[in-house]
PDB file of C-alpha atoms in Angstrom:
ATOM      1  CA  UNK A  14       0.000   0.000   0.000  1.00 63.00           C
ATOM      2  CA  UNK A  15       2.694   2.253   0.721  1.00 81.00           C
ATOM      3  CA  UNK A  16       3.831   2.306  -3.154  1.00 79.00           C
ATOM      4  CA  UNK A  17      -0.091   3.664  -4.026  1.00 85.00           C
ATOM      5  CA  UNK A  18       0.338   6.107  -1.564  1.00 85.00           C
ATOM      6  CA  UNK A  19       3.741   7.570  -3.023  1.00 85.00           C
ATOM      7  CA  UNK A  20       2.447   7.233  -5.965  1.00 84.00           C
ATOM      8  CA  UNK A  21      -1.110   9.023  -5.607  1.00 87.00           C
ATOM      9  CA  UNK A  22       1.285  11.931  -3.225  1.00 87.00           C
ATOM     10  CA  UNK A  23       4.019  11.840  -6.725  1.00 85.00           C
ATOM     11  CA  UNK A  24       1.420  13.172  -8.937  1.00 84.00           C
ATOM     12  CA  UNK A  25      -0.674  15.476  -6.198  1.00 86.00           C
ATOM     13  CA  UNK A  26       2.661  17.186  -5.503  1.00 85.00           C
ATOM     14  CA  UNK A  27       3.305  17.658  -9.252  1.00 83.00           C
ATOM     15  CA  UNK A  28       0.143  19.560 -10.017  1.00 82.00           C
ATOM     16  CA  UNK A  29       0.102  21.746  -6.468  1.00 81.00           C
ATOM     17  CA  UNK A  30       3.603  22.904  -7.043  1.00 82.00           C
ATOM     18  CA  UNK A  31       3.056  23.794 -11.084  1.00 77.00           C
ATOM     19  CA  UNK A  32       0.941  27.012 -10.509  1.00 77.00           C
ATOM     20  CA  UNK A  33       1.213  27.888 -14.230  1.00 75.00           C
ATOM     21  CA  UNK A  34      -0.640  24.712 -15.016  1.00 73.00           C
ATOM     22  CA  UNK A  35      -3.252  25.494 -12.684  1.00 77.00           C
ATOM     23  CA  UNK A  36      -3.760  28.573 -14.410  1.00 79.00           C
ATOM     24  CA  UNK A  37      -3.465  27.508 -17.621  1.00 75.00           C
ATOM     25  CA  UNK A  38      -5.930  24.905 -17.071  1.00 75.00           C
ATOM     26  CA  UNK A  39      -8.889  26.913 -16.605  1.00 78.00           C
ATOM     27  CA  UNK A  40      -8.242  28.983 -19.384  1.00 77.00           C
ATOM     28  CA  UNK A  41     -10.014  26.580 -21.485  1.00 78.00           C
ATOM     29  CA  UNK A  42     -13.326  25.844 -19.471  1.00 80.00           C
ATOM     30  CA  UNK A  43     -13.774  29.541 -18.619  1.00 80.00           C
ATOM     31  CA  UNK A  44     -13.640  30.413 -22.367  1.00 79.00           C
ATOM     32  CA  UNK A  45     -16.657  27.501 -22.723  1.00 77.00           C
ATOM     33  CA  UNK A  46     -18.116  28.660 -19.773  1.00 78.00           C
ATOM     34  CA  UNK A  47     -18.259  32.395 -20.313  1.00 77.00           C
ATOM     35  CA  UNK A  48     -18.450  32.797 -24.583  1.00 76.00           C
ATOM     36  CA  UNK A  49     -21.117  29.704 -24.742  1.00 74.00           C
ATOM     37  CA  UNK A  50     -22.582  30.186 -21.491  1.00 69.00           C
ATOM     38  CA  UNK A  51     -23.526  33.690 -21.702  1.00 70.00           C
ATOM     39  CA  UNK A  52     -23.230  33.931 -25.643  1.00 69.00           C
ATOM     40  CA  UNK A  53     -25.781  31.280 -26.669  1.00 68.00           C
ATOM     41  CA  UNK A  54     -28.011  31.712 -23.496  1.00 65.00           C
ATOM     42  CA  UNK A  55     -30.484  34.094 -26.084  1.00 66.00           C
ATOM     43  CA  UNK A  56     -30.440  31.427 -28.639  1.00 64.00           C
ATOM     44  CA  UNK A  57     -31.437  28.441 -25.988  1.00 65.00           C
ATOM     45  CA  UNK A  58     -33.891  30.241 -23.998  1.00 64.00           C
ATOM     46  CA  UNK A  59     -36.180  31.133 -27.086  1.00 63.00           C
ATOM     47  CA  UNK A  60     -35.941  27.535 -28.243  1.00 57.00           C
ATOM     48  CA  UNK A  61     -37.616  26.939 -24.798  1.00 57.00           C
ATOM     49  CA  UNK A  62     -34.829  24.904 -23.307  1.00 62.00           C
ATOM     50  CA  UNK A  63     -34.336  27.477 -20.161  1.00 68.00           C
ATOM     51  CA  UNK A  64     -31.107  29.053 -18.826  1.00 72.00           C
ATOM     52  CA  UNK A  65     -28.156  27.831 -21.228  1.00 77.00           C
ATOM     53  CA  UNK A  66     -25.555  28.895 -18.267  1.00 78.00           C
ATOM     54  CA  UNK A  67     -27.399  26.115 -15.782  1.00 82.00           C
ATOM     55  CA  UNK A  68     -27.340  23.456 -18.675  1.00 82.00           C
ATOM     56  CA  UNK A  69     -23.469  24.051 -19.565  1.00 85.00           C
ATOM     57  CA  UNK A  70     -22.229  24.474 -16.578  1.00 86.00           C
ATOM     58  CA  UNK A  71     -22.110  20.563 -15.653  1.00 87.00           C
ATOM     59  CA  UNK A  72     -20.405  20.178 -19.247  1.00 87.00           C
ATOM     60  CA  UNK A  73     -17.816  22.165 -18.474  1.00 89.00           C
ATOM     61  CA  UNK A  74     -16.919  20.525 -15.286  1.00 90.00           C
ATOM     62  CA  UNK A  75     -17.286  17.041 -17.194  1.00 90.00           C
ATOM     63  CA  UNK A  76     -15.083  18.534 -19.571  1.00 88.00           C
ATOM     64  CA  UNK A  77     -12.049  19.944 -17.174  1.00 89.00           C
ATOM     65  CA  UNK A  78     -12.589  16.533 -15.193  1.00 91.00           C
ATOM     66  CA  UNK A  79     -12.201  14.696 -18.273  1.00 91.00           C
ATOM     67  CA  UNK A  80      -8.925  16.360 -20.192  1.00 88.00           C
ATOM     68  CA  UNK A  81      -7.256  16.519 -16.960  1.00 88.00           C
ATOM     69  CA  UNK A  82      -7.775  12.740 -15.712  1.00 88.00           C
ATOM     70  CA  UNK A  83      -7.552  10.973 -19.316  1.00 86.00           C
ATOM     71  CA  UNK A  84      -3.752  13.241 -20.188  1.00 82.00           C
ATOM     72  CA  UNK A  85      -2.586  12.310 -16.261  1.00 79.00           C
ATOM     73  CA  UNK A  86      -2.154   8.704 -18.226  1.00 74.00           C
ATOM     74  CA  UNK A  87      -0.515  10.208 -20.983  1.00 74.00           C
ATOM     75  CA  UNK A  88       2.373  11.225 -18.734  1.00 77.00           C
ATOM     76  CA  UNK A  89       3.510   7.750 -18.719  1.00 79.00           C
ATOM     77  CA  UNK A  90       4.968   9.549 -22.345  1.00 77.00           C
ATOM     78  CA  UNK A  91       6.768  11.894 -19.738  1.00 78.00           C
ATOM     79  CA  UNK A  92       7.953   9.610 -17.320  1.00 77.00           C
ATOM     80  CA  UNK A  93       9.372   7.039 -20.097  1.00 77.00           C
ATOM     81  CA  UNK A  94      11.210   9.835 -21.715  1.00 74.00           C
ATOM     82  CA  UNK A  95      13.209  11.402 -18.243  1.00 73.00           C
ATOM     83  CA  UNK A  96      13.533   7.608 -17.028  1.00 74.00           C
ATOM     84  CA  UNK A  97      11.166   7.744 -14.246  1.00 74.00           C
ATOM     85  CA  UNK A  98       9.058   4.819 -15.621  1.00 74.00           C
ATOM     86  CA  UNK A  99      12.147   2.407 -16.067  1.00 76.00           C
ATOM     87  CA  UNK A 100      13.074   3.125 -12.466  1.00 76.00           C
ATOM     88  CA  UNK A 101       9.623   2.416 -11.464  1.00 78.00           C
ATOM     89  CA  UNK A 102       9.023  -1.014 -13.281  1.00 76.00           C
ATOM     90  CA  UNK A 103      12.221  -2.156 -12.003  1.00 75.00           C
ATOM     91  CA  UNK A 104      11.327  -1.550  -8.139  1.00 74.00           C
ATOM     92  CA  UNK A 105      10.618  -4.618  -6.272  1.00 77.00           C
ATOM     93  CA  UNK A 106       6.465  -3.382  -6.335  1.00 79.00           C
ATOM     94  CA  UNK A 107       3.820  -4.914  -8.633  1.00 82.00           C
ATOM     95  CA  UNK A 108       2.811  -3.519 -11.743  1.00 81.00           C
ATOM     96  CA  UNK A 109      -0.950  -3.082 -10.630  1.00 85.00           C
ATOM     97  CA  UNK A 110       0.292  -1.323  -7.507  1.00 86.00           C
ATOM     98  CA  UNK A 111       2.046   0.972 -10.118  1.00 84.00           C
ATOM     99  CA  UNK A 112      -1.314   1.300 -12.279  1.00 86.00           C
ATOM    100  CA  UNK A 113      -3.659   1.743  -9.357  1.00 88.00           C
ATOM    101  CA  UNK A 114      -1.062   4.968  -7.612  1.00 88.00           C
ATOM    102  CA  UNK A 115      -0.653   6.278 -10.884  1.00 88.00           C
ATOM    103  CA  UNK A 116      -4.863   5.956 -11.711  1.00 90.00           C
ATOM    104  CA  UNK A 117      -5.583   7.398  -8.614  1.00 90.00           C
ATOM    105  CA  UNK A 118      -3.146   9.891  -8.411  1.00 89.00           C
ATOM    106  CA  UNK A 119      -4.439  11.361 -12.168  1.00 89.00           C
ATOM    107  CA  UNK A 120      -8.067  11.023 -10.854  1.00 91.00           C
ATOM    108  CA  UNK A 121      -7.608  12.911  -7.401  1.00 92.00           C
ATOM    109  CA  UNK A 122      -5.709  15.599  -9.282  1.00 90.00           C
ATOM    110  CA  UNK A 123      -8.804  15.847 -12.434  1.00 91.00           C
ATOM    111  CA  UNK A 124     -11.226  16.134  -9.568  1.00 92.00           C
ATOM    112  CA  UNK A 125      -9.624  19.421  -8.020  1.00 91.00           C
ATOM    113  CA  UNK A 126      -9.576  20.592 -11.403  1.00 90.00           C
ATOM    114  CA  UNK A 127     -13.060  19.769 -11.523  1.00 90.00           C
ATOM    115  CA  UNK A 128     -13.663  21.530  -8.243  1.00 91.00           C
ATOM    116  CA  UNK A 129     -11.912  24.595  -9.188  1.00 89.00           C
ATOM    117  CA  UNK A 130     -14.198  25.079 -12.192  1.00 89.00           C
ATOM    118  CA  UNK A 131     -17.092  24.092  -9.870  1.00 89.00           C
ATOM    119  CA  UNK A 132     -16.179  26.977  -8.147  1.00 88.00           C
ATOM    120  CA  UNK A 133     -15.627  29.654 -11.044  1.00 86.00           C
ATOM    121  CA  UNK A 134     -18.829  28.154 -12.380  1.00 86.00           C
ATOM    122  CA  UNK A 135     -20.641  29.433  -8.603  1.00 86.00           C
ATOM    123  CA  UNK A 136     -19.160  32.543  -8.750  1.00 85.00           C
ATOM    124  CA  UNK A 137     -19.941  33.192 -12.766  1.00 81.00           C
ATOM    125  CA  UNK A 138     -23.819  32.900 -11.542  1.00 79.00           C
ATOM    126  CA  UNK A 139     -24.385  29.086 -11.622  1.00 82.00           C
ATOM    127  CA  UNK A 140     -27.098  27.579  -8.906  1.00 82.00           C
ATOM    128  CA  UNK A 141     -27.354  24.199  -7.772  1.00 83.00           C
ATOM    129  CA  UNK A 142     -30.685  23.403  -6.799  1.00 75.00           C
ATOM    130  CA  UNK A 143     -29.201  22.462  -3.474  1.00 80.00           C
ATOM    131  CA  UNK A 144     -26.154  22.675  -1.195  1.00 78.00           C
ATOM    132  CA  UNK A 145     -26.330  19.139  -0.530  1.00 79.00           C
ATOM    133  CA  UNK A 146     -26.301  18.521  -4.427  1.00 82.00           C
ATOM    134  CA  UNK A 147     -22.934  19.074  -4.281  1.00 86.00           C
ATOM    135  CA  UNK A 148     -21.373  16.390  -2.462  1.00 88.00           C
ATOM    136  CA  UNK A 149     -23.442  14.072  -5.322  1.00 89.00           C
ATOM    137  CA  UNK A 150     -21.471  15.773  -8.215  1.00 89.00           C
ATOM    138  CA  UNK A 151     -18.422  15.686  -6.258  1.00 92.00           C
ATOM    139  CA  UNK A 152     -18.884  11.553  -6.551  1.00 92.00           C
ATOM    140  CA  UNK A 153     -19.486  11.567 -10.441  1.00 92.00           C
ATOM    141  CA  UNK A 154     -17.078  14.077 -11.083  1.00 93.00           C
ATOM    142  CA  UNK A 155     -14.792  10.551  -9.179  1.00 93.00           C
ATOM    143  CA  UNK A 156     -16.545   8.213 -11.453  1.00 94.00           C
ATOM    144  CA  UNK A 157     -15.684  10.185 -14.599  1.00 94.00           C
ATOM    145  CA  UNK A 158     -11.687  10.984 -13.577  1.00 94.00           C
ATOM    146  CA  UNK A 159     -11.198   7.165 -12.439  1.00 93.00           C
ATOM    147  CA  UNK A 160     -12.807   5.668 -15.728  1.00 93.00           C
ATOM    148  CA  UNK A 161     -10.737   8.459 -18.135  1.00 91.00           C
ATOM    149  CA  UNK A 162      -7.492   8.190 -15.592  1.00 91.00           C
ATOM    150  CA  UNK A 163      -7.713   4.354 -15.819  1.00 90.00           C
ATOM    151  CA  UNK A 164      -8.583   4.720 -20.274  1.00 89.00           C
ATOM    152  CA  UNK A 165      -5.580   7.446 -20.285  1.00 87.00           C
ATOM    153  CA  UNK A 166      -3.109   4.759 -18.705  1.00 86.00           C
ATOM    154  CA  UNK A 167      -4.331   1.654 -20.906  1.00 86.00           C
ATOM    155  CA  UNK A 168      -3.491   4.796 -24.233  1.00 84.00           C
ATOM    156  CA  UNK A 169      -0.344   5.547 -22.276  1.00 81.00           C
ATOM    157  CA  UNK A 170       1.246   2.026 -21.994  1.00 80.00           C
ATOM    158  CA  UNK A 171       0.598   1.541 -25.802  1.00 77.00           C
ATOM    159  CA  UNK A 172       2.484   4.877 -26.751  1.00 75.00           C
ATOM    160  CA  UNK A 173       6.160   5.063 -27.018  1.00 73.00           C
ATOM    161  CA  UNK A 174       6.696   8.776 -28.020  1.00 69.00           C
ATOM    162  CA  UNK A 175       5.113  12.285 -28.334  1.00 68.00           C
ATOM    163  CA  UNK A 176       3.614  11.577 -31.684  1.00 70.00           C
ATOM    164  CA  UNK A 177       0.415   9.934 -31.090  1.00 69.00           C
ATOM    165  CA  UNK A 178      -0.265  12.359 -28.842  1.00 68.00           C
ATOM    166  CA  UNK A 179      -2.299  14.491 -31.375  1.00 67.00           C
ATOM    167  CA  UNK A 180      -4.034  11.864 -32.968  1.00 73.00           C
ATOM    168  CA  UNK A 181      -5.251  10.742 -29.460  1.00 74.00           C
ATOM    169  CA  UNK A 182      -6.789  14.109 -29.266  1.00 69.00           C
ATOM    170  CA  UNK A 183      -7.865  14.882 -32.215  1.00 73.00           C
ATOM    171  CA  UNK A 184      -9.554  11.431 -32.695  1.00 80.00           C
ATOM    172  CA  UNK A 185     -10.392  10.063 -29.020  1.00 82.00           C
ATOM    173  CA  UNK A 186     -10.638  12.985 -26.247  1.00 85.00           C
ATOM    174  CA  UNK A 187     -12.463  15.463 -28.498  1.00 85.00           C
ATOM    175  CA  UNK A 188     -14.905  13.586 -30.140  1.00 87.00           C
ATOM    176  CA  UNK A 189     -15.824  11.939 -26.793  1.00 89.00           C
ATOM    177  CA  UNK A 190     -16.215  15.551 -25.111  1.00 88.00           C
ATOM    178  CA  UNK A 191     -18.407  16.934 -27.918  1.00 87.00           C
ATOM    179  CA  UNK A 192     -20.257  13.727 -28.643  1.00 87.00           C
ATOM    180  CA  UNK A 193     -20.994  13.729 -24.355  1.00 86.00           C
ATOM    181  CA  UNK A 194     -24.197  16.367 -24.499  1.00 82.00           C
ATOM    182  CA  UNK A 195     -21.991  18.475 -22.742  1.00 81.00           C
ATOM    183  CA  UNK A 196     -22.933  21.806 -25.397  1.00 81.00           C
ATOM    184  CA  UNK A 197     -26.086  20.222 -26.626  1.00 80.00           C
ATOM    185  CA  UNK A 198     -29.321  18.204 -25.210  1.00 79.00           C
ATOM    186  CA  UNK A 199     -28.897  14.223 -25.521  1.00 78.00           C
ATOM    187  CA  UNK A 200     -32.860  14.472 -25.822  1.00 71.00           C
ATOM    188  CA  UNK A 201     -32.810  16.582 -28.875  1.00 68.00           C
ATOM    189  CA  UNK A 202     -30.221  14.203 -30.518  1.00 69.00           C
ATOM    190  CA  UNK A 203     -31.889  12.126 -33.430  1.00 73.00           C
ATOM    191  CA  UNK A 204     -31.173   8.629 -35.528  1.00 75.00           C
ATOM    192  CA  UNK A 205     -27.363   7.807 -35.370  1.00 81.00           C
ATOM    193  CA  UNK A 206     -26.351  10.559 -33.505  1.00 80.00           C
ATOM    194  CA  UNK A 207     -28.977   9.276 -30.884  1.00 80.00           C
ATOM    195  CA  UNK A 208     -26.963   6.468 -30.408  1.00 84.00           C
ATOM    196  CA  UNK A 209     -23.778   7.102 -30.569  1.00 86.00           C
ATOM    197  CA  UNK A 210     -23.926   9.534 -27.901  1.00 85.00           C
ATOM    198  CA  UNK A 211     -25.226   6.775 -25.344  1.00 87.00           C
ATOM    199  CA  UNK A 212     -22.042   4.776 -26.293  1.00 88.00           C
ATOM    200  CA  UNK A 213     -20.109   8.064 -24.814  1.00 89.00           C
ATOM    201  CA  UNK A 214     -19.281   7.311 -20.946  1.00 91.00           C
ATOM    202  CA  UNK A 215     -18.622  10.810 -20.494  1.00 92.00           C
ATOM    203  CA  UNK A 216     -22.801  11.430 -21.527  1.00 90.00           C
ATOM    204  CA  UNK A 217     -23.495   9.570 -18.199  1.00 92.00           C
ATOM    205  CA  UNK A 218     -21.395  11.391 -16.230  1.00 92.00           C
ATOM    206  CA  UNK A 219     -22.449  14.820 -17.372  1.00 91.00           C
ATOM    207  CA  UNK A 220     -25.741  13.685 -17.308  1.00 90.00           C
ATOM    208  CA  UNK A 221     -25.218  12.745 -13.783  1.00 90.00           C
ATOM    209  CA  UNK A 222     -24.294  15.823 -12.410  1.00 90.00           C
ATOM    210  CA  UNK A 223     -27.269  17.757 -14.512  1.00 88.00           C
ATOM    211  CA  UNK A 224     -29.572  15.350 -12.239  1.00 88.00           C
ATOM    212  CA  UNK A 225     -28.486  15.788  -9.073  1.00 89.00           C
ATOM    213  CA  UNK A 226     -27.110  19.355  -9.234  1.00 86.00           C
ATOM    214  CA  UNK A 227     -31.209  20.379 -10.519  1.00 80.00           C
ATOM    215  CA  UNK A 228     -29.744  21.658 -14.238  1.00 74.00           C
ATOM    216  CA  UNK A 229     -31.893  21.788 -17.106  1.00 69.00           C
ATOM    217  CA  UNK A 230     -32.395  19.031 -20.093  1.00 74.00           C
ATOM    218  CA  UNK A 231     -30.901  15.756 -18.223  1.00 77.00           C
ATOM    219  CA  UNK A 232     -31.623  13.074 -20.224  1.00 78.00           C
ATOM    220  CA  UNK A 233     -31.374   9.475 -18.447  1.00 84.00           C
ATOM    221  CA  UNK A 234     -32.069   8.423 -14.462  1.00 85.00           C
ATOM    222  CA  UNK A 235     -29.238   8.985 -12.082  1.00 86.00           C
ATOM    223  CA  UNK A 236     -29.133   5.900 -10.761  1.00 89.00           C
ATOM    224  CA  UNK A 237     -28.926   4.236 -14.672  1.00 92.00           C
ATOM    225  CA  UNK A 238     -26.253   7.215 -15.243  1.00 91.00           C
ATOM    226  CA  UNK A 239     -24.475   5.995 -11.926  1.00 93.00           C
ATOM    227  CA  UNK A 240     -24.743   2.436 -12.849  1.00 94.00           C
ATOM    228  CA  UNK A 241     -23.293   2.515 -16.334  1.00 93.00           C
ATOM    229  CA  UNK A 242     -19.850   4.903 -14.998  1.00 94.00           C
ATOM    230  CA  UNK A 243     -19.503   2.190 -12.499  1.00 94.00           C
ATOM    231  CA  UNK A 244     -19.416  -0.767 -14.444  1.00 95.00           C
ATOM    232  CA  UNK A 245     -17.442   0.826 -17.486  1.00 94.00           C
ATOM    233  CA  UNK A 246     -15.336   1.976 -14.686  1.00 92.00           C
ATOM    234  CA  UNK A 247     -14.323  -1.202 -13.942  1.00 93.00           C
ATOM    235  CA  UNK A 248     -14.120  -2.837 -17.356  1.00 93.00           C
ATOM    236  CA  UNK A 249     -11.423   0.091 -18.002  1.00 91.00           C
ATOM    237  CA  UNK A 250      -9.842  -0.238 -14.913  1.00 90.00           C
ATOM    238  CA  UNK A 251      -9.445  -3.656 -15.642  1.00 91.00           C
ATOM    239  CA  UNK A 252      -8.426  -3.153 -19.438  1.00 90.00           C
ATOM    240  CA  UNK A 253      -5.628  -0.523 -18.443  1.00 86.00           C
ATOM    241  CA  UNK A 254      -3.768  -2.850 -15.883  1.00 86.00           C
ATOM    242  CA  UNK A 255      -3.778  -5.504 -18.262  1.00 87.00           C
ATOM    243  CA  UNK A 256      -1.862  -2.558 -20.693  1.00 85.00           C
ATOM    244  CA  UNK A 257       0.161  -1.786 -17.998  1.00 82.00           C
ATOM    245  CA  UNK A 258       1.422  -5.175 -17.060  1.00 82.00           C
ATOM    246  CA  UNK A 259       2.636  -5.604 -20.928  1.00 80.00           C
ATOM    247  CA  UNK A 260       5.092  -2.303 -20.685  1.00 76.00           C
ATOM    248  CA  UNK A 261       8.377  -3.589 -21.858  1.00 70.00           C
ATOM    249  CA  UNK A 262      11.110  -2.228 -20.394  1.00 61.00           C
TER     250      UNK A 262
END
């Protein structure tokens, strides 16, 4: 247990001591927040959807949540380059050890992220229907970083340089942010896109916060949108030791 601990502390120390990528993180989610929240909010309400700012809001948490926990595998890339990984695999620890520090570490660090928006969200003019609502989102907001933190380190252990970095955004992160309902109302989605949108784990976990935080436009039951994070949770946890255990040295 000791190596999960150092492991989990490794990568909390690495994001509380970088204060320039604390910064730099929320640049992104405040430019969705403010320019869509405020910008479309005309455009949404006369469609007779409600307040746009209460229905994004959740999506840009999911969204912060999601780049933060799913590239926190993608600094195996980081580690293997500097050495750090070698010197890892070669300690006298198990691999899944290594994979369940390193998971756990990316997902506690996502969901401060996700807090910190939480809180620029609260402060831009967002309402939970509740107080107590909060606490609820806090535990998706865990469901989403530990099934993206555990996908991120099963894409990690397959990579061996820099290069596949962009093509893992470009064609995985992205299209699973903007294909979540995270900008747009799952109900409103039609034929294909209908579907392929409940294939997105991400839609659950948005979804999941829009129920229990009282936002507009959720689509599915919280306890089916906490049910399906769990169990793909797992599956992924699952796939990305399995990709961890096969790192070759």
């Amino acid at each position: 247990m000791s190596a999960i601990y150092i492991l989990w502390l490794r990568e909390l120390k690495r994001y509380t001591r970088s204060r320039a990528q604390i910064i730099a993180s929320l640049g992104q989610p405040m430019l969705y927040l403010l320019v869509l929240g405020f910008g479309l909010g005309p455009v949404f309400k006369r469609a007779g959807n409600g307040d746009y700012f209460q229905f994004i809001a959740p999506g840009v948490i999911g969204m912060s949540v999601l780049f933060s926990s799913i590239f926190s595998g993608l600094g195996l890339l980081w580690d293997r380059q500097f050495g750090f990984l070698k010197e890892t695999l070669v300690a006298p620890v198990s691999r899944l050890q290594i994979m369940i520090g390193r998971t756990l570490g990316g997902a506690t660090v996502a969901c401060l992220q996700g807090l910190l928006v939480m809180v620029i969200c609260l402060l831009a003019g967002f309402r939970p229907a509740h107080l107590s609502a909060i606490p609820l989102a806090l535990g998706f907001m865990v469901l989403i970083a530990l099934n993206f933190a555990a996908l991120g380190m099963a894409i990690g252990s397959g990579l061996q340089d820099m290069q596949g970095f962009q093509l893992i955004m470009n064609f995985l992160v992205l299209p699973i942010y903007f294909l979540s309902g995270a900008m747009f109302p799952l109900s409103d989605a039609k034929s294909v896109l209908k579907y392929i949108t409940r294939a997105d784990p991400l839609s659950y976990g948005i979804d999941g916060m829009r129920n229990v935080l009282g936002a507009s436009n959720a689509a599915f039951d919280p306890r089916l949108d906490f049910m399906v994070l769990a169990v793909v949770g797992a599956i992924l946890l699952v796939f990305g030791a399995y990709r961890f255990s096969k790192i070759e040295i």
